[in-house]
Coordinates of C-alpha atoms and ligand atoms in Angstrom, one line a residue:
V1 CA 17.1 -6.1 -4.1
T2 CA 18.0 -4.6 -0.8
W3 CA 21.4 -2.9 0.2
P4 CA 22.9 -3.5 2.7
R5 CA 21.9 -6.7 4.5
S6 CA 22.3 -4.9 8.0
V7 CA 19.1 -3.8 9.7
L8 CA 18.6 -0.3 10.8
P9 CA 20.1 0.8 14.1
M10 CA 18.1 1.1 17.3
A11 CA 15.3 -0.8 15.9
V12 CA 12.3 -1.4 17.6
R13 CA 10.7 -4.3 15.8
A14 CA 7.1 -5.3 15.3
G15 CA 5.6 -8.6 13.9
I16 CA 2.3 -9.1 12.2
V17 CA 0.0 -12.1 12.0
V18 CA -2.7 -11.8 9.4
T19 CA -5.4 -14.5 10.0
G20 CA -7.9 -15.6 7.8
T21 CA -8.3 -18.7 5.0
E22 CA -9.6 -16.1 2.5
V23 CA -6.4 -14.2 2.8
L24 CA -4.0 -17.3 2.9
T25 CA -5.7 -18.8 -0.1
G26 CA -5.6 -15.6 -2.0
R27 CA -9.3 -15.1 -2.5
V28 CA -8.9 -11.8 -0.6
S29 CA -5.4 -10.0 -0.8
D30 CA -4.1 -8.6 2.3
R31 CA -4.5 -5.1 3.0
N32 CA -3.9 -5.1 6.8
G33 CA -0.2 -6.2 6.8
P34 CA 0.9 -3.6 4.3
W35 CA -1.3 -0.8 5.9
L36 CA 0.0 -1.5 9.6
A37 CA 3.5 -1.7 8.0
E38 CA 3.3 1.9 6.9
Q39 CA 1.7 3.0 10.1
L40 CA 4.4 1.3 12.1
R41 CA 7.2 3.0 9.9
Q42 CA 5.6 6.3 10.6
L43 CA 6.1 5.6 14.3
G44 CA 9.6 4.6 13.8
V45 CA 9.1 1.0 14.1
D46 CA 10.7 -1.6 11.8
V47 CA 8.4 -4.5 10.7
G48 CA 10.5 -7.8 10.8
Q49 CA 8.0 -10.2 9.4
I50 CA 4.2 -10.4 8.3
V51 CA 3.0 -14.0 8.6
V52 CA -0.3 -15.0 7.0
V53 CA -2.2 -18.0 8.7
G54 CA -5.6 -19.7 8.2
D55 CA -8.2 -19.6 10.7
R56 CA -6.6 -22.6 12.4
P57 CA -5.6 -22.1 16.2
D58 CA -2.5 -24.4 15.9
D59 CA -1.1 -22.2 13.0
M60 CA -2.0 -19.1 14.9
R61 CA -0.3 -20.2 18.0
S62 CA 3.0 -21.3 16.3
A63 CA 3.1 -17.8 14.3
L64 CA 2.8 -16.1 17.8
A65 CA 5.6 -18.0 19.2
H66 CA 7.7 -17.5 16.2
L67 CA 7.1 -13.8 16.1
A68 CA 7.3 -13.1 19.9
H69 CA 10.8 -14.6 19.8
S70 CA 12.2 -11.9 17.8
H71 CA 9.9 -8.9 18.1
D72 CA 9.0 -6.2 20.7
L73 CA 5.5 -6.1 19.6
V74 CA 2.8 -8.4 17.8
I75 CA -0.1 -7.4 16.2
T76 CA -2.8 -9.7 14.9
S77 CA -5.6 -8.9 12.3
G78 CA -8.8 -10.9 11.9
G79 CA -10.6 -13.6 13.7
L80 CA -12.8 -11.6 16.3
G81 CA -16.3 -12.3 14.9
P82 CA -19.3 -13.8 16.7
T83 CA -18.9 -17.4 15.1
A84 CA -17.1 -20.4 16.5
D85 CA -14.3 -20.2 14.0
D86 CA -13.3 -16.6 15.2
L87 CA -10.6 -17.8 17.6
T88 CA -7.9 -15.0 17.9
A89 CA -8.9 -13.7 21.5
E90 CA -8.9 -17.3 22.8
V91 CA -5.6 -18.3 21.2
V92 CA -4.0 -14.9 22.2
G93 CA -5.2 -15.2 25.8
Q94 CA -3.8 -18.8 26.2
F95 CA -0.6 -17.7 24.6
Q96 CA -0.1 -14.8 26.9
G97 CA -1.3 -16.9 29.9
R98 CA -4.6 -15.0 30.4
P99 CA -7.7 -17.3 30.3
L100 CA -11.0 -15.7 28.8
V101 CA -13.4 -13.9 31.1
L102 CA -16.7 -12.5 30.3
D103 CA -16.6 -8.6 30.5
Q104 CA -20.6 -8.1 31.4
Q105 CA -20.3 -4.3 30.6
L106 CA -18.7 -5.0 27.2
E107 CA -21.5 -7.5 26.3
K108 CA -24.0 -4.9 26.9
R109 CA -22.4 -2.3 24.8
I110 CA -21.8 -4.9 21.8
G111 CA -25.5 -5.9 22.4
A112 CA -26.5 -2.3 22.0
I113 CA -24.4 -2.0 18.6
V114 CA -26.1 -5.1 17.2
D115 CA -29.5 -3.9 18.1
R116 CA -28.9 -0.6 16.4
L117 CA -27.5 -2.6 13.3
V118 CA -30.5 -4.9 13.3
A119 CA -32.7 -1.6 13.4
R120 CA -30.9 0.2 10.9
F121 CA -31.0 -2.7 8.2
G122 CA -34.2 -4.4 9.0
G123 CA -34.4 -8.2 9.0
T124 CA -34.9 -10.8 11.6
L125 CA -32.3 -12.4 13.5
D126 CA -32.4 -15.5 15.8
P127 CA -32.3 -13.8 19.3
A128 CA -30.6 -16.9 20.9
A129 CA -28.1 -16.9 18.1
T130 CA -27.3 -13.1 18.6
A131 CA -27.0 -13.3 22.2
A132 CA -24.5 -16.3 21.9
G133 CA -22.3 -14.2 19.2
T134 CA -22.3 -11.3 21.6
R135 CA -21.3 -13.1 24.4
K136 CA -18.5 -14.7 22.6
Q137 CA -17.3 -11.4 21.4
A138 CA -17.3 -10.1 25.2
M139 CA -14.9 -12.9 26.4
V140 CA -11.5 -11.2 26.8
P141 CA -8.3 -12.5 28.3
A142 CA -8.2 -11.7 31.9
G143 CA -6.2 -8.3 32.4
A144 CA -6.3 -7.4 28.7
S145 CA -7.3 -3.8 27.9
V146 CA -10.3 -3.6 25.7
L147 CA -10.3 -1.3 22.5
E148 CA -13.9 -0.3 21.9
P149 CA -15.6 -1.8 18.7
T150 CA -15.4 0.2 15.5
G151 CA -17.8 -2.5 13.9
T152 CA -19.0 -5.0 16.3
A153 CA -15.8 -6.7 17.4
P154 CA -13.8 -5.3 20.2
G155 CA -9.9 -5.0 19.9
L156 CA -7.5 -5.9 22.5
V157 CA -4.0 -5.2 23.9
V158 CA -2.9 -8.3 25.8
P159 CA 0.3 -8.2 27.9
A160 CA 2.1 -11.4 28.9
A161 CA 0.7 -12.4 32.3
D162 CA 2.7 -11.6 35.2
G163 CA 5.8 -14.0 35.7
R164 CA 6.1 -14.6 31.8
T165 CA 8.1 -12.7 29.3
G166 CA 7.4 -11.7 25.8
P167 CA 5.9 -8.9 23.9
P168 CA 2.3 -7.6 24.2
V169 CA -0.1 -8.5 21.4
I170 CA -2.3 -6.0 19.9
V171 CA -5.4 -7.9 18.5
L172 CA -7.3 -6.0 15.7
P173 CA -10.5 -6.9 13.7
G174 CA -10.0 -8.2 10.0
P175 CA -12.1 -5.7 8.0
P176 CA -9.7 -2.9 6.9
R177 CA -11.8 -0.1 7.9
E178 CA -12.5 -1.4 11.3
L179 CA -8.7 -2.0 11.9
Q180 CA -7.8 1.4 10.6
Q181 CA -10.4 3.1 12.8
M182 CA -9.1 1.2 15.9
W183 CA -5.3 1.7 15.3
P184 CA -4.8 5.1 17.0
V185 CA -6.6 3.8 20.1
A186 CA -4.5 0.8 20.2
V187 CA -1.1 2.7 20.0
A188 CA -2.3 5.2 22.6
Q189 CA -2.6 2.1 25.3
P190 CA 0.0 2.7 28.1
V191 CA 1.7 -0.6 27.5
V192 CA 1.9 -0.1 23.6
H193 CA 3.2 3.7 24.1
A194 CA 5.9 2.7 26.4
I195 CA 7.4 0.4 23.7
L196 CA 6.7 2.9 21.0
V197 CA 8.6 6.1 22.9
A198 CA 11.7 3.9 22.5
A199 CA 11.5 4.2 18.8
P200 CA 13.5 6.8 17.1
E201 CA 12.0 8.5 13.8
L202 CA 12.4 6.2 10.9
R203 CA 12.5 8.3 7.6
Q204 CA 11.6 7.1 4.1
R205 CA 12.3 8.6 0.8
T206 CA 11.3 7.5 -2.8
L207 CA 13.2 8.3 -5.8
R208 CA 11.9 7.1 -9.4
M209 CA 13.6 6.6 -12.6
W210 CA 12.5 5.8 -15.9
G211 CA 14.5 4.1 -18.7
V212 CA 17.2 2.9 -16.5
P213 CA 18.2 -1.0 -16.0
E214 CA 18.6 -2.0 -12.4
S215 CA 21.9 -3.2 -13.1
E216 CA 23.2 0.3 -14.1
L217 CA 22.0 1.5 -10.6
A218 CA 23.6 -1.3 -8.9
A219 CA 26.9 -0.6 -10.5
M220 CA 26.6 3.1 -9.3
L221 CA 25.6 2.0 -5.9
R222 CA 28.6 -0.3 -5.9
R223 CA 31.0 2.3 -7.0
A224 CA 29.9 4.5 -4.1
G225 CA 31.6 2.4 -1.3
D226 CA 30.4 3.5 2.0
A227 CA 29.0 6.8 1.0
F228 CA 25.6 5.6 1.6
D229 CA 26.2 3.8 5.1
G230 CA 23.1 4.1 7.3
L231 CA 20.7 3.7 4.5
E232 CA 18.5 0.7 3.8
I233 CA 18.2 0.9 0.0
T234 CA 15.5 -1.2 -1.9
T235 CA 15.2 -1.0 -5.6
C236 CA 12.3 -2.2 -7.2
L237 CA 11.5 -2.6 -11.0
R238 CA 7.7 -1.9 -11.7
D239 CA 6.2 -1.3 -14.9
G240 CA 9.3 -0.2 -16.5
E241 CA 10.0 2.3 -13.6
L242 CA 12.8 1.9 -11.1
E243 CA 11.8 2.7 -7.6
I244 CA 14.5 3.6 -5.0
V245 CA 13.3 3.6 -1.6
S246 CA 15.6 4.4 1.2
R247 CA 14.7 3.9 4.8
Y248 CA 17.2 5.5 7.5
R249 CA 17.3 7.2 10.8
V250 CA 17.7 10.8 10.9
Q251 CA 21.6 10.9 11.6
A252 CA 21.7 9.5 8.2
E253 CA 20.0 12.3 6.4
P254 CA 23.5 13.6 4.9
A255 CA 23.9 10.2 3.2
Q256 CA 20.4 10.2 1.7
Q257 CA 21.3 13.6 0.4
R258 CA 24.4 12.1 -1.3
L259 CA 22.2 9.3 -2.8
A260 CA 19.9 11.6 -4.4
D261 CA 22.7 13.8 -5.8
G262 CA 24.6 10.8 -6.9
I263 CA 21.7 9.7 -8.8
R264 CA 20.9 12.7 -10.3
Q265 CA 24.4 13.4 -11.5
S266 CA 24.6 9.8 -12.9
F267 CA 21.1 9.6 -14.5
G268 CA 20.1 13.3 -15.0
D269 CA 16.5 13.7 -16.0
R270 CA 16.0 10.0 -16.4
L271 CA 15.3 10.4 -12.4
F272 CA 11.8 11.9 -13.0
S273 CA 10.4 11.9 -9.3
D274 CA 11.7 12.6 -5.5
G275 CA 8.2 11.4 -4.2
P276 CA 5.3 11.8 -6.4
T277 CA 3.9 9.0 -8.8
I278 CA 3.9 9.4 -12.4
D279 CA 0.2 9.9 -12.3
E280 CA 0.4 12.7 -9.9
L281 CA 3.2 14.4 -11.8
V282 CA 1.2 14.2 -14.9
V283 CA -1.7 16.0 -13.3
A284 CA 0.6 18.6 -11.7
A285 CA 2.2 19.3 -15.0
L286 CA -1.2 20.0 -16.6
V287 CA -2.2 22.3 -13.6
A288 CA 1.4 24.0 -14.0
N289 CA 0.5 24.8 -17.6
G290 CA -3.0 25.6 -16.8
W291 CA -4.3 23.2 -19.3
T292 CA -7.1 20.5 -19.5
L293 CA -6.9 17.3 -21.0
A294 CA -8.9 14.7 -22.4
A295 CA -7.9 11.0 -23.3
A296 CA -9.1 8.5 -26.2
E297 CA -7.8 4.7 -26.3
A298 CA -8.7 2.2 -28.8
G299 CA -7.9 -1.5 -28.4
L300 CA -6.1 -1.3 -25.1
G301 CA -8.8 -1.8 -22.5
G302 CA -8.8 1.7 -21.0
R303 CA -6.1 1.5 -18.3
T304 CA -4.6 5.0 -19.2
T305 CA -8.0 6.6 -19.3
A306 CA -8.8 5.2 -15.8
R307 CA -5.6 6.4 -14.4
L308 CA -6.1 9.9 -15.8
T309 CA -9.9 10.2 -14.6
S310 CA -9.4 8.6 -11.1
Y311 CA -8.6 12.0 -9.7
Q312 CA -11.2 13.8 -7.8
A313 CA -13.2 16.2 -9.9
P314 CA -12.8 19.0 -10.8
G315 CA -9.3 18.4 -11.9
P316 CA -7.3 19.2 -15.2
V317 CA -8.6 15.9 -16.7
L318 CA -12.2 16.5 -18.2
G319 CA -12.9 12.9 -19.6
G320 CA -12.0 10.2 -21.6
L321 CA -13.3 7.5 -24.2
V322 CA -12.5 3.8 -24.4
V323 CA -13.2 2.1 -27.6
A324 CA -13.1 -1.8 -27.9
R325 CA -12.0 -1.6 -31.5
R326 CA -8.7 -3.2 -32.6
D327 CA -7.1 -0.8 -35.0
P328 CA -4.3 -1.9 -37.3
A329 CA -1.1 0.1 -36.9
D330 CA -1.1 3.1 -38.9
D331 CA 0.2 6.6 -38.1
A332 CA -3.0 8.8 -38.4
T333 CA -5.1 7.1 -35.9
A334 CA -3.9 8.1 -32.5
P335 CA -3.4 11.6 -33.4
A336 CA -7.1 11.7 -34.8
L337 CA -8.4 10.0 -31.6
A338 CA -6.5 12.8 -29.4
R339 CA -8.0 15.6 -31.7
N340 CA -11.4 14.3 -31.7
V341 CA -11.6 13.9 -27.9
M342 CA -10.2 17.3 -27.4
A343 CA -13.0 18.7 -29.4
L344 CA -15.7 16.5 -27.5
F345 CA -14.7 17.6 -24.1
G346 CA -13.4 21.1 -25.2
A347 CA -10.0 20.3 -23.8
D348 CA -6.6 22.1 -24.2
A349 CA -4.6 18.8 -24.8
G350 CA -5.4 15.3 -25.9
L351 CA -3.9 11.9 -25.7
G352 CA -4.8 9.2 -28.2
I353 CA -3.7 5.7 -28.0
S354 CA -4.4 3.2 -30.6
G355 CA -3.3 -0.3 -31.5
P356 CA -4.2 -4.0 -31.3
G357 CA -2.6 -4.4 -27.7
Q358 CA -1.4 -7.8 -29.0
D359 CA 2.3 -9.5 -28.1
G360 CA 4.9 -7.4 -30.0
E361 CA 2.3 -5.4 -32.3
P362 CA 3.0 -1.6 -32.8
V363 CA 1.0 0.8 -30.8
Q364 CA 0.6 4.5 -31.5
I365 CA 0.8 7.2 -28.8
A366 CA 0.0 10.8 -29.6
V367 CA -0.1 13.7 -27.3
I368 CA -1.4 17.1 -28.5
T369 CA -0.9 20.3 -26.7
P370 CA -1.0 24.0 -27.6
G371 CA 2.7 23.5 -28.1
G372 CA 2.6 20.8 -30.9
E373 CA 1.8 17.3 -31.5
H374 CA 4.0 14.5 -30.5
A375 CA 3.3 11.0 -32.0
R376 CA 5.5 7.9 -31.6
S377 CA 5.0 4.1 -32.1
V378 CA 6.0 1.6 -29.4
S379 CA 5.9 -2.1 -29.4
V380 CA 5.7 -4.3 -26.3
S381 CA 6.1 -8.3 -26.2
G382 CA 4.1 -10.3 -23.6
P383 CA 0.8 -11.4 -22.6
A384 CA -2.1 -8.9 -23.2
Q385 CA -2.3 -7.7 -19.7
F386 CA 1.2 -7.0 -19.5
V387 CA 1.2 -5.1 -22.9
R388 CA -1.6 -2.9 -21.8
E389 CA 0.2 -2.1 -18.3
R390 CA 3.4 -1.3 -20.1
V391 CA 1.7 0.8 -22.9
S392 CA 0.0 2.7 -20.2
A393 CA 3.3 3.4 -18.4
L394 CA 4.9 4.5 -21.6
A395 CA 1.9 6.7 -22.4
M396 CA 2.1 8.6 -19.0
H397 CA 5.6 9.2 -19.1
Q398 CA 5.3 10.6 -22.8
L399 CA 2.6 12.8 -21.5
R400 CA 4.8 14.1 -18.7
E401 CA 7.8 14.6 -20.9
T402 CA 5.7 16.5 -23.4
L403 CA 3.8 18.8 -20.8
T404 CA 7.1 19.5 -19.0
A405 CA 8.9 20.2 -22.1
A406 CA 6.2 22.8 -23.0
H407 CA 6.2 24.3 -19.8
Ligands
LIG501 P1 -15.9 -10.2 11.8 O1 -16.5 -11.5 11.4 O2 -16.4 -9.5 13.1 O3 -15.7 -9.3 10.8 P2 -12.9 -10.8 11.7 O4 -12.2 -9.9 12.6 O5 -12.5 -12.2 11.7 O6 -14.4 -10.7 12.1 P3 -13.3 -11.7 9.1 O7 -14.7 -12.2 9.3 O8 -12.2 -12.5 9.1 O9 -13.1 -10.5 10.2 O10 -13.3 -10.7 7.8 C1 -14.3 -9.8 7.5 C2 -14.0 -9.1 6.5 O11 -12.7 -8.3 6.4 C3 -14.0 -10.1 5.1 O12 -14.7 -9.4 3.9 C4 -12.5 -10.2 4.9 O13 -12.2 -10.5 3.5 C5 -12.1 -8.9 5.3 N1 -10.6 -9.0 5.7 C6 -10.4 -9.7 6.7 N2 -8.9 -9.7 6.8 C7 -8.3 -8.9 5.7 C8 -7.1 -8.5 5.2 N3 -5.9 -8.9 5.7 N4 -7.0 -7.9 4.3 C9 -8.3 -7.5 3.5 N5 -9.4 -7.8 4.0 C10 -9.7 -8.6 5.0
LIG502 MG1 -11.9 -14.1 9.8

């Protein structure tokens, strides 16, 4: 839910076209739209829409027309490859009234990149096909700025041709790493920079609560009347956590402070974070106590162990064990898992989780620290995957609560 419906004042707005039939059909989930949205937010730019289209020129054209209408800047991702179905440069060129012309210097530079790749990875390529692909990638809309390739495909900044109106279009490659490397160069182009300097700072702050129904928060926000004017507040329920994200201009900082204070007053320590994730807080609490941790899970697929051990070593989490056994519910197993895994890794604290992980059946979670032993039984209803995610969230919160109480 988002309050209020109004948009942020003085907004510079960008629209994003993500191209790729693999993204449209869900075989690949879009990483470029969300990444670009956060980069733009950091530059003060509000993203109005992200449109996903397949590799079809007509759909790309209509997405461009749709976004150009109500945005100050349009960004595309994908469709810059050497093959005939990679059409973005051509479609964007047409759209901006700039037909493609061969950039001979660029053709040589791409040729050199391709030669280096072939030399490095070996193999034989048909020289005629390679040359055709290279030439295709060196065809750029007349008058566009070229962004040097970070893979083999160059990006582009394509302003509307003289006599036309409409926002410039930034054209970026599809592979996320290539797109991310090219982004700083794209925003430094004078045509883009001129738009971005008009964007005032757009701040974002995330509060996280645990064990609070969304309706209680909604009631509190309603009672507050106009105290939070100037904030765009989005609440989102995830894995039992309630995430409250506000976006606002600098002048609304006092309203954001009122929101944080109001939530703390109404919900006390159910507000567990002003920024960091629960996983980060667990690691921070271990570090604050000067303790190491080991984890063991039986019957739940290892979600929690993976979360705890995903931090860069050396960290306070020494290791974990995942057992595919399905234990029946009993009070002794989870504490025994915790104690044994502590001994195995020589850790100061242990987490043990045990249960069949089935719809509604009890799961034991035990946390052992130098301060004592805290075990409890939880039960979560739903499909197995849902049960595993929710048990993992419950275990992480039980860990954090135990570790911060001991501190
Ligand atoms: P090139 O063929 O030179 O890489 P391209 O810009 O069209 O040109 P694609 O061929 O469409 O890129 O995609 C290359 C790789 O990048 C594929 O693995 C694709 O799944 C991935 N990719 C493309 N777009 C996205 C996206 N929005 N999110 C995540 N991955 C993407
Ligand atoms: Mg593509």
